[in-house]
Short mmCIF file of C-alpha atoms and ligand atoms in Angstrom, two decimals:
data_model
loop_
_atom_site.label_atom_id
_atom_site.label_comp_id
_atom_site.label_asym_id
_atom_site.label_seq_id
_atom_site.Cartn_x
_atom_site.Cartn_y
_atom_site.Cartn_z
CA MET A 424 82.25 -90.15 98.97
CA TRP A 425 85.15 -88.16 100.52
CA ARG A 426 86.03 -86.62 97.61
CA LEU A 427 82.51 -85.66 96.78
CA MET A 428 81.81 -83.91 99.61
CA LYS A 429 85.37 -81.91 99.29
CA ILE A 430 83.77 -80.53 95.92
CA LYS A 431 80.61 -79.60 97.26
CA LYS A 432 82.42 -77.63 99.82
CA LYS A 433 84.73 -75.86 97.40
CA VAL A 434 81.86 -74.72 95.31
CA ARG A 435 79.71 -73.61 98.45
CA ILE A 436 83.37 -71.45 99.31
CA LEU A 437 83.49 -70.09 95.98
CA ALA A 438 79.54 -69.42 95.86
CA SER A 439 79.91 -67.53 98.88
CA PHE A 440 83.00 -65.59 97.66
CA MET A 441 81.35 -64.92 94.19
CA ALA A 442 78.01 -63.65 95.91
CA VAL A 443 80.33 -61.28 98.39
CA MET A 444 82.27 -59.84 95.36
CA VAL A 445 78.79 -58.96 93.54
CA ILE A 446 77.80 -57.43 96.61
CA ILE A 447 80.90 -55.43 96.85
CA VAL A 448 80.66 -54.48 93.42
CA MET A 449 77.18 -53.28 93.35
CA ILE A 450 77.84 -51.14 96.65
CA SER A 451 80.96 -49.50 95.06
CA ALA A 452 78.77 -48.54 92.10
CA GLY A 453 76.10 -47.16 93.69
CA GLY A 454 78.41 -45.79 96.29
CA CYS A 455 80.34 -43.46 93.68
CA GLU A 456 78.07 -42.90 91.19
CA ASN A 457 74.04 -42.31 90.74
CA GLN A 458 74.01 -45.43 88.36
CA GLU A 459 71.16 -44.16 86.12
CA ALA A 460 73.29 -41.25 84.93
CA GLY A 461 76.44 -41.46 85.91
CA PHE A 462 76.23 -38.71 88.49
CA LYS A 463 78.48 -38.84 91.76
CA LYS A 464 76.43 -39.66 94.67
CA GLU A 465 77.80 -36.34 96.32
CA TYR A 466 79.28 -32.96 95.15
CA ARG A 467 81.30 -31.44 97.66
CA LEU A 468 81.11 -27.93 98.20
CA GLN A 469 84.03 -25.91 100.23
CA VAL A 470 82.83 -23.24 102.39
CA THR A 471 85.05 -21.51 104.54
CA VAL A 472 83.17 -20.57 107.79
CA GLY A 473 80.62 -22.18 110.02
CA SER A 474 77.03 -23.25 109.08
CA THR A 475 75.52 -20.29 111.40
CA THR A 476 76.90 -17.82 109.42
CA TYR A 477 74.93 -16.06 106.49
CA TRP A 478 77.35 -17.51 104.28
CA GLY A 479 77.14 -21.11 105.57
CA MET A 480 73.34 -20.43 105.56
CA GLY A 481 73.52 -19.48 101.78
CA ALA A 482 75.63 -22.87 101.38
CA ALA A 483 72.92 -24.77 102.85
CA LYS A 484 70.11 -22.84 100.59
CA PHE A 485 71.81 -23.83 97.72
CA SER A 486 72.57 -27.33 98.39
CA GLU A 487 68.77 -27.51 99.17
CA LEU A 488 67.59 -25.75 96.14
CA VAL A 489 69.77 -27.98 94.02
CA LYS A 490 68.42 -31.09 95.26
CA GLU A 491 64.98 -29.60 94.50
CA LYS A 492 65.52 -28.21 90.91
CA THR A 493 67.34 -31.03 89.45
CA GLY A 494 65.03 -33.81 90.81
CA GLY A 495 67.11 -35.44 93.57
CA LYS A 496 69.98 -36.34 90.65
CA ILE A 497 72.32 -33.94 92.10
CA ILE A 498 73.48 -33.77 95.79
CA VAL A 499 75.58 -30.79 97.22
CA LYS A 500 77.03 -31.55 100.42
CA PRO A 501 78.49 -27.98 102.15
CA TYR A 502 81.70 -28.72 104.22
CA TYR A 503 81.96 -26.14 106.51
CA GLY A 504 85.06 -24.74 108.54
CA SER A 505 87.44 -25.13 105.43
CA GLN A 506 87.36 -28.83 106.40
CA LEU A 507 88.09 -29.96 102.76
CA LEU A 508 91.29 -27.64 102.89
CA LYS A 509 92.52 -28.56 106.39
CA GLY A 510 91.52 -25.01 107.33
CA ALA A 511 93.77 -23.75 104.34
CA GLN A 512 91.12 -21.12 103.02
CA LEU A 513 93.64 -19.91 100.37
CA ASN A 514 94.31 -23.22 98.70
CA SER A 515 90.44 -23.24 97.84
CA SER A 516 90.42 -21.95 94.33
CA GLN A 517 93.29 -24.25 93.12
CA MET A 518 91.56 -27.47 94.58
CA VAL A 519 88.35 -26.46 92.57
CA ALA A 520 90.13 -25.99 89.50
CA THR A 521 92.18 -29.04 89.41
CA GLY A 522 88.72 -30.96 90.36
CA ALA A 523 89.96 -32.33 93.96
CA ILE A 524 87.19 -30.53 95.26
CA ASP A 525 83.58 -30.23 93.24
CA CYS A 526 82.46 -26.73 94.16
CA ALA A 527 82.63 -23.66 96.38
CA PHE A 528 80.88 -20.98 97.60
CA GLU A 529 83.92 -18.95 98.55
CA SER A 530 85.15 -15.62 99.00
CA THR A 531 86.82 -13.32 96.35
CA ILE A 532 89.80 -12.88 99.04
CA ASN A 533 90.39 -16.42 99.05
CA THR A 534 90.05 -16.85 95.21
CA ALA A 535 92.53 -14.16 94.36
CA PRO A 536 95.54 -16.32 94.47
CA VAL A 537 94.18 -17.96 91.42
CA ILE A 538 92.21 -14.84 90.09
CA PRO A 539 94.43 -12.09 90.73
CA GLU A 540 91.43 -9.49 88.96
CA MET A 541 89.77 -10.16 92.39
CA ASN A 542 91.92 -7.97 94.37
CA ILE A 543 89.98 -5.30 92.83
CA PHE A 544 87.45 -5.67 95.64
CA SER A 545 90.37 -5.38 98.26
CA LEU A 546 91.52 -1.93 97.12
CA PRO A 547 91.47 -0.08 99.91
CA PHE A 548 88.89 2.83 100.23
CA PHE A 549 87.74 2.32 96.57
CA ILE A 550 84.54 0.80 96.71
CA ASN A 551 81.99 1.22 99.67
CA THR A 552 78.64 1.58 99.10
CA PHE A 553 76.34 -1.47 97.88
CA GLU A 554 75.17 0.39 94.95
CA LYS A 555 78.92 0.68 93.47
CA LEU A 556 79.45 -2.99 94.53
CA ASP A 557 76.33 -4.19 92.50
CA ALA A 558 77.36 -1.84 89.53
CA LEU A 559 80.62 -3.75 89.43
CA GLU A 560 79.05 -7.06 89.51
CA ASN A 561 76.61 -6.26 87.03
CA ASN A 562 78.50 -4.84 84.49
CA GLU A 563 81.91 -5.26 82.49
CA THR A 564 83.99 -5.58 86.01
CA GLY A 565 82.09 -8.48 86.94
CA LYS A 566 82.16 -9.72 83.51
CA ARG A 567 85.88 -9.81 82.96
CA ILE A 568 86.29 -11.51 86.16
CA PHE A 569 83.97 -14.27 85.41
CA THR A 570 86.10 -14.72 81.92
CA ALA A 571 89.22 -15.13 83.74
CA MET A 572 87.65 -17.91 86.13
CA ARG A 573 86.93 -19.57 82.83
CA GLN A 574 89.93 -19.73 81.77
CA LYS A 575 91.86 -21.08 84.93
CA GLY A 576 89.01 -24.09 85.07
CA LEU A 577 86.21 -22.45 87.40
CA GLU A 578 82.64 -22.01 85.92
CA PRO A 579 80.95 -19.14 88.09
CA LEU A 580 77.61 -19.30 89.06
CA ALA A 581 76.15 -16.30 91.08
CA TRP A 582 77.84 -13.54 92.99
CA GLY A 583 76.93 -13.95 96.79
CA GLU A 584 77.98 -11.65 99.58
CA ASN A 585 80.07 -11.67 102.55
CA GLY A 586 80.04 -7.59 102.95
CA PHE A 587 81.99 -4.36 103.50
CA ARG A 588 84.87 -5.42 106.06
CA GLN A 589 84.76 -3.79 109.29
CA LEU A 590 87.58 -3.38 111.88
CA THR A 591 87.29 -4.24 115.59
CA ASN A 592 89.70 -4.15 118.34
CA ASN A 593 90.31 -4.43 122.11
CA ARG A 594 92.55 -1.53 122.63
CA ARG A 595 91.00 1.81 121.71
CA PRO A 596 88.96 3.26 119.00
CA VAL A 597 90.02 3.83 115.80
CA LEU A 598 89.17 6.98 113.96
CA VAL A 599 92.11 8.07 112.40
CA PRO A 600 95.39 6.34 111.01
CA ASP A 601 97.40 7.08 113.81
CA ASP A 602 94.92 5.05 116.20
CA LEU A 603 96.14 1.80 114.37
CA LYS A 604 99.86 2.53 115.35
CA GLY A 605 100.95 -1.06 116.77
CA LEU A 606 97.78 -2.71 117.02
CA ARG A 607 98.38 -6.69 116.42
CA ILE A 608 95.59 -7.20 113.59
CA ARG A 609 94.60 -10.68 112.20
CA VAL A 610 94.17 -10.47 108.79
CA VAL A 611 93.55 -13.59 105.85
CA GLY A 612 96.76 -14.46 104.59
CA SER A 613 96.50 -12.42 101.27
CA PRO A 614 99.38 -10.11 100.81
CA ILE A 615 97.24 -7.11 100.00
CA PHE A 616 96.07 -7.18 103.23
CA ILE A 617 99.66 -7.63 104.80
CA ASP A 618 100.54 -4.46 102.72
CA ILE A 619 97.33 -2.13 103.59
CA PHE A 620 97.68 -2.87 107.76
CA ARG A 621 101.72 -2.33 107.66
CA GLN A 622 101.01 0.92 105.48
CA LEU A 623 98.73 1.80 107.91
CA GLY A 624 101.15 1.40 111.10
CA ALA A 625 99.57 -1.73 112.42
CA ASP A 626 101.13 -5.27 113.16
CA PRO A 627 99.19 -7.44 110.62
CA ILE A 628 99.20 -11.15 111.80
CA SER A 629 98.04 -13.57 108.78
CA MET A 630 96.14 -16.77 109.77
CA ASN A 631 93.38 -19.14 108.49
CA TRP A 632 89.89 -17.91 109.99
CA GLY A 633 89.69 -21.06 112.33
CA ASP A 634 92.86 -20.19 114.21
CA ALA A 635 91.71 -16.85 114.12
CA VAL A 636 88.56 -17.29 116.13
CA THR A 637 90.83 -19.10 118.51
CA ALA A 638 93.09 -16.05 118.45
CA PHE A 639 90.42 -13.69 119.31
CA GLN A 640 89.43 -16.17 122.38
CA GLN A 641 92.81 -16.48 123.89
CA GLY A 642 93.57 -12.82 123.18
CA THR A 643 96.79 -13.57 120.81
CA VAL A 644 95.45 -10.53 118.76
CA ASP A 645 94.39 -7.25 119.56
CA GLY A 646 91.45 -6.89 116.65
CA GLN A 647 90.69 -7.98 113.26
CA GLU A 648 88.54 -7.17 110.03
CA ASN A 649 85.36 -8.76 108.90
CA PRO A 650 81.80 -8.18 108.01
CA ALA A 651 78.69 -7.40 110.19
CA GLY A 652 77.25 -10.93 109.48
CA ILE A 653 80.67 -12.79 110.67
CA LEU A 654 81.19 -10.47 113.60
CA THR A 655 77.81 -11.00 114.85
CA ALA A 656 77.81 -14.87 114.08
CA VAL A 657 81.14 -14.97 116.19
CA GLN A 658 79.95 -12.88 118.81
CA ILE A 659 82.80 -10.55 118.70
CA HIS A 660 81.65 -8.35 121.16
CA GLN A 661 82.72 -11.11 123.53
CA TYR A 662 86.23 -10.44 122.69
CA ASN A 663 86.49 -6.55 121.16
CA ARG A 664 84.86 -3.36 122.61
CA TYR A 665 85.51 -1.09 119.78
CA GLY A 666 84.39 -0.88 116.15
CA THR A 667 85.04 0.95 113.17
CA PHE A 668 82.47 0.71 110.30
CA TRP A 669 84.47 2.19 107.50
CA ASN A 670 83.52 -0.19 104.61
CA TYR A 671 87.33 0.38 103.63
CA LEU A 672 86.62 -2.83 100.97
CA ALA A 673 84.38 -5.08 99.99
CA ASP A 674 84.22 -8.83 100.26
CA PRO A 675 81.70 -10.49 97.44
CA LEU A 676 81.20 -14.46 97.55
CA ILE A 677 81.06 -16.61 94.33
CA LEU A 678 79.40 -20.02 93.82
CA TYR A 679 81.81 -21.83 91.33
CA TRP A 680 82.18 -25.18 90.16
CA ASN A 681 84.79 -27.21 88.39
CA LYS A 682 84.78 -26.28 84.81
CA LYS A 683 85.67 -29.68 83.48
CA GLU A 684 82.97 -31.52 85.50
CA TRP A 685 80.40 -28.66 84.96
CA ASP A 686 80.77 -28.68 81.25
CA ARG A 687 79.94 -32.72 81.49
CA PHE A 688 76.80 -32.19 83.09
CA PRO A 689 73.78 -32.14 80.53
CA GLN A 690 71.76 -28.95 79.72
CA ASP A 691 68.95 -29.47 82.28
CA ILE A 692 71.36 -30.30 85.21
CA ARG A 693 73.20 -27.22 84.48
CA ASN A 694 69.89 -25.32 84.13
CA GLY A 695 68.68 -26.47 87.64
CA ILE A 696 72.10 -25.66 89.42
CA LYS A 697 72.10 -22.47 87.93
CA GLU A 698 68.84 -21.38 88.99
CA ALA A 699 69.44 -22.75 92.43
CA ALA A 700 72.68 -20.37 92.57
CA LEU A 701 71.11 -17.61 91.47
CA GLU A 702 68.02 -17.98 93.90
CA ALA A 703 70.25 -19.22 97.02
CA SER A 704 72.54 -15.97 96.54
CA ILE A 705 69.76 -13.62 96.58
CA PHE A 706 68.77 -15.25 99.77
CA GLU A 707 72.35 -15.04 101.43
CA LYS A 708 72.71 -11.58 99.86
CA ALA A 709 69.66 -10.27 101.81
CA LEU A 710 70.72 -12.15 105.03
CA CYS A 711 74.23 -10.18 104.70
CA ARG A 712 72.54 -6.78 103.88
CA ALA A 713 69.68 -6.87 106.41
CA GLY A 714 69.50 -4.03 108.70
CA LEU A 715 72.39 -2.52 106.59
CA ASP A 716 70.39 -0.98 103.47
CA GLY A 717 67.34 0.20 104.90
CA GLU A 718 64.03 -1.97 104.81
CA THR A 719 65.09 -3.69 101.04
CA SER A 720 66.98 -6.52 102.06
CA LEU A 721 64.75 -7.17 105.11
CA ARG A 722 61.86 -7.00 102.74
CA ILE A 723 63.44 -9.39 100.48
CA LEU A 724 63.94 -11.97 103.08
CA LYS A 725 60.17 -11.43 104.21
CA ASP A 726 58.39 -11.58 100.94
CA ASP A 727 60.51 -13.72 98.52
CA PHE A 728 61.83 -16.11 101.14
CA ASN A 729 59.29 -15.75 104.13
CA TYR A 730 62.35 -15.51 106.34
CA ASP A 731 62.33 -13.88 109.46
CA ILE A 732 65.75 -12.88 110.16
CA LEU A 733 66.67 -12.91 113.96
CA ILE A 734 68.95 -9.86 114.09
CA LYS A 735 67.10 -7.18 112.15
CA ASP A 736 69.67 -4.19 113.17
CA PRO A 737 73.25 -6.02 113.32
CA VAL A 738 75.08 -2.43 114.61
CA GLY A 739 72.23 -2.13 117.09
CA PHE A 740 73.04 -5.76 117.99
CA LEU A 741 76.63 -5.33 118.49
CA GLU A 742 76.05 -1.97 120.66
CA GLU A 743 73.55 -3.87 122.76
CA ASN A 744 76.39 -5.92 123.67
CA GLY A 745 78.76 -3.77 124.85
CA MET A 746 80.47 -2.66 121.84
CA GLU A 747 81.21 1.06 120.92
CA ILE A 748 80.66 1.20 117.02
CA ARG A 749 82.00 4.50 115.18
CA PHE A 750 81.02 5.28 111.66
CA LEU A 751 83.69 7.47 109.41
CA ASP A 752 82.61 10.43 107.66
CA GLU A 753 83.81 11.35 104.06
CA GLN A 754 86.43 13.32 105.68
CA MET A 755 87.64 10.77 107.93
CA ARG A 756 87.67 7.79 105.26
CA ALA A 757 89.88 10.63 102.69
CA ASN A 758 92.62 10.59 105.69
CA PHE A 759 92.85 6.61 105.60
CA GLN A 760 92.72 6.61 101.98
CA LYS A 761 95.56 9.14 101.52
CA ALA A 762 97.59 7.01 104.22
CA VAL A 763 97.19 3.91 102.34
CA LYS A 764 97.56 5.42 98.63
CA PRO A 765 101.22 3.71 98.05
CA VAL A 766 99.37 0.48 98.73
CA PHE A 767 96.41 1.29 96.22
CA ASP A 768 98.67 2.54 93.28
CA LYS A 769 100.90 -0.85 93.88
CA TRP A 770 97.86 -3.34 93.43
CA ALA A 771 95.99 -1.28 91.16
CA GLU A 772 99.15 -1.50 88.98
CA LYS A 773 98.85 -5.58 89.68
CA ILE A 774 95.18 -5.99 89.15
CA GLY A 775 95.85 -4.25 85.96
CA ARG A 776 95.22 -0.13 85.53
CA GLU A 777 92.75 -0.78 82.62
CA LEU A 778 90.35 -3.01 84.93
CA VAL A 779 90.45 -0.23 87.52
CA GLU A 780 89.66 2.20 85.29
CA THR A 781 86.51 0.23 84.14
CA ALA A 782 85.56 -0.23 87.90
CA LYS A 783 86.08 3.28 88.56
CA LYS A 784 83.63 4.22 85.24
CA GLU A 785 81.09 2.01 86.48
CA MET A 786 81.22 3.35 89.91
CA GLY A 787 80.38 6.79 88.44
CA LEU A 788 83.69 8.02 89.70
CA LYS A 789 84.82 9.34 86.47
CA GLY A 790 86.68 12.52 86.51
CA ARG A 791 87.28 11.53 90.04
CA THR A 792 90.17 10.07 91.43
CA GLU A 793 90.33 8.26 94.73
CA ASP A 794 92.56 10.18 96.32
O1 X2X B 1514 89.30 -15.32 106.99
C1 X2X B 1514 88.35 -14.33 106.70
O2 X2X B 1514 88.50 -13.53 107.48
C2 X2X B 1514 87.13 -14.58 105.93
C3 X2X B 1514 86.31 -15.39 106.85
O3 X2X B 1514 86.23 -13.19 106.02
C4 X2X B 1514 87.10 -15.12 104.73
O4 X2X B 1514 87.19 -16.38 104.56
C5 X2X B 1514 87.60 -13.95 104.02
#
């Protein structure tokens, strides 16, 4: 009798142990994979900046559209503020290339460590209008960059935009190169940025974006350079009074995916994600250009996305908040261009003269030189 009870107890313990094991196996299977087709429960999207920036809003749009266009099979979750990289934005492309992160909505500046060709957008005083930028993205220059990405394990899906980068500071108006002398300017830790600002006589301080915002707040730098959409989102007028809108270089974004993972997706899933990327990037670009390209982007937002953007005139917004914004005319731009020419030449060499020449042709600069 005693023996029988002992056996029954053992069986009960064993049965509950097995039940727990079955539950654990079921949870972990459901937790990692969408069982039906072997998809992950979530694909992680690296985003450098916060969710309230246009760039961040573009990431959210992409996530929403991917879910819709893949019938809920693929869930992309944006991780803002470079959380997945503990702030180290320049590691982004390497992490996606190795598959540690699935995908990114990333600046060409932050992707340049893996794809040096992307420095073409950071050549100082080279690309300065939306038309020229579009011409590069949509032609041979853009194709060559996409090919280089595939060779390094990154599948490009669509061009987005951060915008033309503008200078702000809390010391004085910057209208000629000499005005930059001695100014402590926060820049991204990408070497071309250090070169440009050193050449212009400033004191460039490289730091990640997360630290940069703290540096503005604490006044440990005199200024920074970023596009209008970031400046309004971060309320730069609270820290910097002077703005120089000089379109000194372009900062496109690219939505990209780890190539190995991308190649394993079935065709219908790839089509769905690609469509989502193209649509989200049209929306995101229009947010970044709104009020800076006449009526064009404001109309796209209203007519195609039924979206009423809050800040319809970013320059006016910064001025209303106390900033003094200056635009550089052709002659003033030419002065900076001349001052920074050694850096242009050094980096044109690194990028590859041929690609730079292709870009010049595509921008209609044929027969003219940059200096
Ligand atoms: O760090 C910056 O300045 C930012 C947010 O613009 C980029 O990621 C390039």
